[in-house]
C-alpha cells in the first residue's frame, strides 16, 4: 500500500486521523512514518497536544502492523489492548511518528495467530520533532482472525 493510499484509508476509517491532518510519508513492511502539523493539534501552551502525540504514535504502530499483516495475507481485525506513552520533550512544530515491527517476535506472533485465531504483539513507536526524539509509545496490539464468510 502506498503512503497516499494508507493516508486515505486512515482518514476515511479513523475520523480522528482526518481531524489531526495525519499524512503517511513512508509505508511498507519495514515500517511507517506518519506526520501531523501543529495547528490542528495545538494545546494551550502553543505546543503539540499530548493526546494528539499519543494518537499519532498509536496510528503509526497500528499502521505498521496493519501493513505487515496485509503483506502476509492475514484477514484480521486489529485492535489496541494497551498503550504507554513517555513524553521526553515538548513539540513546538509539526511532529512525525515512526514505527516498525520487531522481527524477533514476528514468527511467534504469526504462529499463535494461525494456531489460536488471535495473537498479541508489542509495537514501539517514536515521536519525532526536528530530528529529536520527543516521545516513545509502547503498545500491545491484538489481531483477531476474521470468521470465514458464509457462501
mmCIF file with all atom_site columns, N, CA and C in Angstrom, residues 1 4 20 28 32 38-40 57 72 77 84 88 91 95 97-98 111 117 122 129 133 135 142 144:
data_model
loop_
_atom_site.group_PDB
_atom_site.id
_atom_site.type_symbol
_atom_site.label_atom_id
_atom_site.label_alt_id
_atom_site.label_comp_id
_atom_site.label_asym_id
_atom_site.label_entity_id
_atom_site.label_seq_id
_atom_site.pdbx_PDB_ins_code
_atom_site.Cartn_x
_atom_site.Cartn_y
_atom_site.Cartn_z
_atom_site.occupancy
_atom_site.B_iso_or_equiv
_atom_site.pdbx_formal_charge
_atom_site.auth_seq_id
_atom_site.auth_comp_id
_atom_site.auth_asym_id
_atom_site.auth_atom_id
_atom_site.pdbx_PDB_model_num
ATOM 1  N N  . UNK A 1 1   ? 0.859  -1.176  0.000  1.00 0.00 ? 1   UNK A N  1
ATOM 2  C CA . UNK A 1 1   ? 0.000  0.000   0.000  1.00 0.00 ? 1   UNK A CA 1
ATOM 3  C C  . UNK A 1 1   ? 0.904  1.238   0.000  1.00 0.00 ? 1   UNK A C  1
ATOM 4  N N  . UNK A 1 4   ? 0.115  7.358   0.067  1.00 0.00 ? 4   UNK A N  1
ATOM 5  C CA . UNK A 1 4   ? -1.135 8.072   -0.238 1.00 0.00 ? 4   UNK A CA 1
ATOM 6  C C  . UNK A 1 4   ? -2.351 7.192   0.037  1.00 0.00 ? 4   UNK A C  1
ATOM 7  N N  . UNK A 1 20  ? -6.832 15.411  12.738 1.00 0.00 ? 20  UNK A N  1
ATOM 8  C CA . UNK A 1 20  ? -5.446 15.749  13.079 1.00 0.00 ? 20  UNK A CA 1
ATOM 9  C C  . UNK A 1 20  ? -4.621 16.108  11.852 1.00 0.00 ? 20  UNK A C  1
ATOM 10 N N  . UNK A 1 28  ? 5.517  0.705   4.375  1.00 0.00 ? 28  UNK A N  1
ATOM 11 C CA . UNK A 1 28  ? 5.996  -0.551  3.827  1.00 0.00 ? 28  UNK A CA 1
ATOM 12 C C  . UNK A 1 28  ? 6.065  -1.601  4.911  1.00 0.00 ? 28  UNK A C  1
ATOM 13 N N  . UNK A 1 32  ? 6.563  2.338   9.082  1.00 0.00 ? 32  UNK A N  1
ATOM 14 C CA . UNK A 1 32  ? 5.826  3.500   8.592  1.00 0.00 ? 32  UNK A CA 1
ATOM 15 C C  . UNK A 1 32  ? 6.308  4.763   9.289  1.00 0.00 ? 32  UNK A C  1
ATOM 16 N N  . UNK A 1 38  ? 1.255  21.140  13.440 1.00 0.00 ? 38  UNK A N  1
ATOM 17 C CA . UNK A 1 38  ? 0.982  21.650  14.781 1.00 0.00 ? 38  UNK A CA 1
ATOM 18 C C  . UNK A 1 38  ? -0.431 22.219  14.918 1.00 0.00 ? 38  UNK A C  1
ATOM 19 N N  . UNK A 1 39  ? -0.863 23.025  13.971 1.00 0.00 ? 39  UNK A N  1
ATOM 20 C CA . UNK A 1 39  ? -2.085 23.816  14.149 1.00 0.00 ? 39  UNK A CA 1
ATOM 21 C C  . UNK A 1 39  ? -3.323 23.024  14.572 1.00 0.00 ? 39  UNK A C  1
ATOM 22 N N  . UNK A 1 40  ? -3.692 21.916  13.899 1.00 0.00 ? 40  UNK A N  1
ATOM 23 C CA . UNK A 1 40  ? -4.891 21.209  14.364 1.00 0.00 ? 40  UNK A CA 1
ATOM 24 C C  . UNK A 1 40  ? -4.651 20.392  15.638 1.00 0.00 ? 40  UNK A C  1
ATOM 25 N N  . UNK A 1 57  ? 1.433  8.421   17.432 1.00 0.00 ? 57  UNK A N  1
ATOM 26 C CA . UNK A 1 57  ? 2.264  7.228   17.649 1.00 0.00 ? 57  UNK A CA 1
ATOM 27 C C  . UNK A 1 57  ? 1.436  5.951   17.581 1.00 0.00 ? 57  UNK A C  1
ATOM 28 N N  . UNK A 1 72  ? 1.158  -10.419 4.654  1.00 0.00 ? 72  UNK A N  1
ATOM 29 C CA . UNK A 1 72  ? 1.097  -11.858 4.948  1.00 0.00 ? 72  UNK A CA 1
ATOM 30 C C  . UNK A 1 72  ? -0.200 -12.481 4.439  1.00 0.00 ? 72  UNK A C  1
ATOM 31 N N  . UNK A 1 77  ? -9.063 -8.591  12.357 1.00 0.00 ? 77  UNK A N  1
ATOM 32 C CA . UNK A 1 77  ? -9.423 -7.330  12.978 1.00 0.00 ? 77  UNK A CA 1
ATOM 33 C C  . UNK A 1 77  ? -8.256 -6.994  13.895 1.00 0.00 ? 77  UNK A C  1
ATOM 34 N N  . UNK A 1 84  ? 1.306  2.795   26.465 1.00 0.00 ? 84  UNK A N  1
ATOM 35 C CA . UNK A 1 84  ? 2.005  3.613   27.449 1.00 0.00 ? 84  UNK A CA 1
ATOM 36 C C  . UNK A 1 84  ? 2.860  4.602   26.676 1.00 0.00 ? 84  UNK A C  1
ATOM 37 N N  . UNK A 1 88  ? 9.165  13.062  26.228 1.00 0.00 ? 88  UNK A N  1
ATOM 38 C CA . UNK A 1 88  ? 10.544 13.414  26.541 1.00 0.00 ? 88  UNK A CA 1
ATOM 39 C C  . UNK A 1 88  ? 10.860 14.885  26.322 1.00 0.00 ? 88  UNK A C  1
ATOM 40 N N  . UNK A 1 91  ? 6.900  19.562  21.799 1.00 0.00 ? 91  UNK A N  1
ATOM 41 C CA . UNK A 1 91  ? 6.968  19.665  20.341 1.00 0.00 ? 91  UNK A CA 1
ATOM 42 C C  . UNK A 1 91  ? 6.323  20.990  19.956 1.00 0.00 ? 91  UNK A C  1
ATOM 43 N N  . UNK A 1 95  ? 4.984  17.274  13.896 1.00 0.00 ? 95  UNK A N  1
ATOM 44 C CA . UNK A 1 95  ? 5.544  16.073  14.512 1.00 0.00 ? 95  UNK A CA 1
ATOM 45 C C  . UNK A 1 95  ? 5.417  14.905  13.551 1.00 0.00 ? 95  UNK A C  1
ATOM 46 N N  . UNK A 1 97  ? 5.761  10.396  13.572 1.00 0.00 ? 97  UNK A N  1
ATOM 47 C CA . UNK A 1 97  ? 5.841  9.185   14.377 1.00 0.00 ? 97  UNK A CA 1
ATOM 48 C C  . UNK A 1 97  ? 6.293  8.051   13.475 1.00 0.00 ? 97  UNK A C  1
ATOM 49 N N  . UNK A 1 98  ? 7.253  7.285   13.959 1.00 0.00 ? 98  UNK A N  1
ATOM 50 C CA . UNK A 1 98  ? 7.802  6.160   13.204 1.00 0.00 ? 98  UNK A CA 1
ATOM 51 C C  . UNK A 1 98  ? 7.600  4.879   14.004 1.00 0.00 ? 98  UNK A C  1
ATOM 52 N N  . UNK A 1 111 ? 2.601  -17.557 14.314 1.00 0.00 ? 111 UNK A N  1
ATOM 53 C CA . UNK A 1 111 ? 2.285  -18.940 14.686 1.00 0.00 ? 111 UNK A CA 1
ATOM 54 C C  . UNK A 1 111 ? 1.100  -18.980 15.648 1.00 0.00 ? 111 UNK A C  1
ATOM 55 N N  . UNK A 1 117 ? -6.094 -18.301 16.330 1.00 0.00 ? 117 UNK A N  1
ATOM 56 C CA . UNK A 1 117 ? -7.025 -17.357 15.721 1.00 0.00 ? 117 UNK A CA 1
ATOM 57 C C  . UNK A 1 117 ? -6.949 -15.959 16.304 1.00 0.00 ? 117 UNK A C  1
ATOM 58 N N  . UNK A 1 122 ? 3.685  -6.585  20.814 1.00 0.00 ? 122 UNK A N  1
ATOM 59 C CA . UNK A 1 122 ? 4.042  -5.249  21.281 1.00 0.00 ? 122 UNK A CA 1
ATOM 60 C C  . UNK A 1 122 ? 4.739  -4.507  20.151 1.00 0.00 ? 122 UNK A C  1
ATOM 61 N N  . UNK A 1 129 ? 10.472 15.323  16.445 1.00 0.00 ? 129 UNK A N  1
ATOM 62 C CA . UNK A 1 129 ? 10.293 16.722  16.094 1.00 0.00 ? 129 UNK A CA 1
ATOM 63 C C  . UNK A 1 129 ? 11.673 17.305  15.831 1.00 0.00 ? 129 UNK A C  1
ATOM 64 N N  . UNK A 1 133 ? 14.040 12.878  19.271 1.00 0.00 ? 133 UNK A N  1
ATOM 65 C CA . UNK A 1 133 ? 13.005 12.001  19.822 1.00 0.00 ? 133 UNK A CA 1
ATOM 66 C C  . UNK A 1 133 ? 12.307 12.747  20.954 1.00 0.00 ? 133 UNK A C  1
ATOM 67 N N  . UNK A 1 135 ? 9.205  11.657  22.184 1.00 0.00 ? 135 UNK A N  1
ATOM 68 C CA . UNK A 1 135 ? 8.361  10.743  22.937 1.00 0.00 ? 135 UNK A CA 1
ATOM 69 C C  . UNK A 1 135 ? 8.492  9.320   22.431 1.00 0.00 ? 135 UNK A C  1
ATOM 70 N N  . UNK A 1 142 ? -3.714 -6.514  19.390 1.00 0.00 ? 142 UNK A N  1
ATOM 71 C CA . UNK A 1 142 ? -4.257 -7.864  19.259 1.00 0.00 ? 142 UNK A CA 1
ATOM 72 C C  . UNK A 1 142 ? -4.854 -8.011  17.868 1.00 0.00 ? 142 UNK A C  1
ATOM 73 N N  . UNK A 1 144 ? -7.189 -10.456 15.598 1.00 0.00 ? 144 UNK A N  1
ATOM 74 C CA . UNK A 1 144 ? -8.217 -11.489 15.740 1.00 0.00 ? 144 UNK A CA 1
ATOM 75 C C  . UNK A 1 144 ? -8.642 -11.919 14.342 1.00 0.00 ? 144 UNK A C  1
#
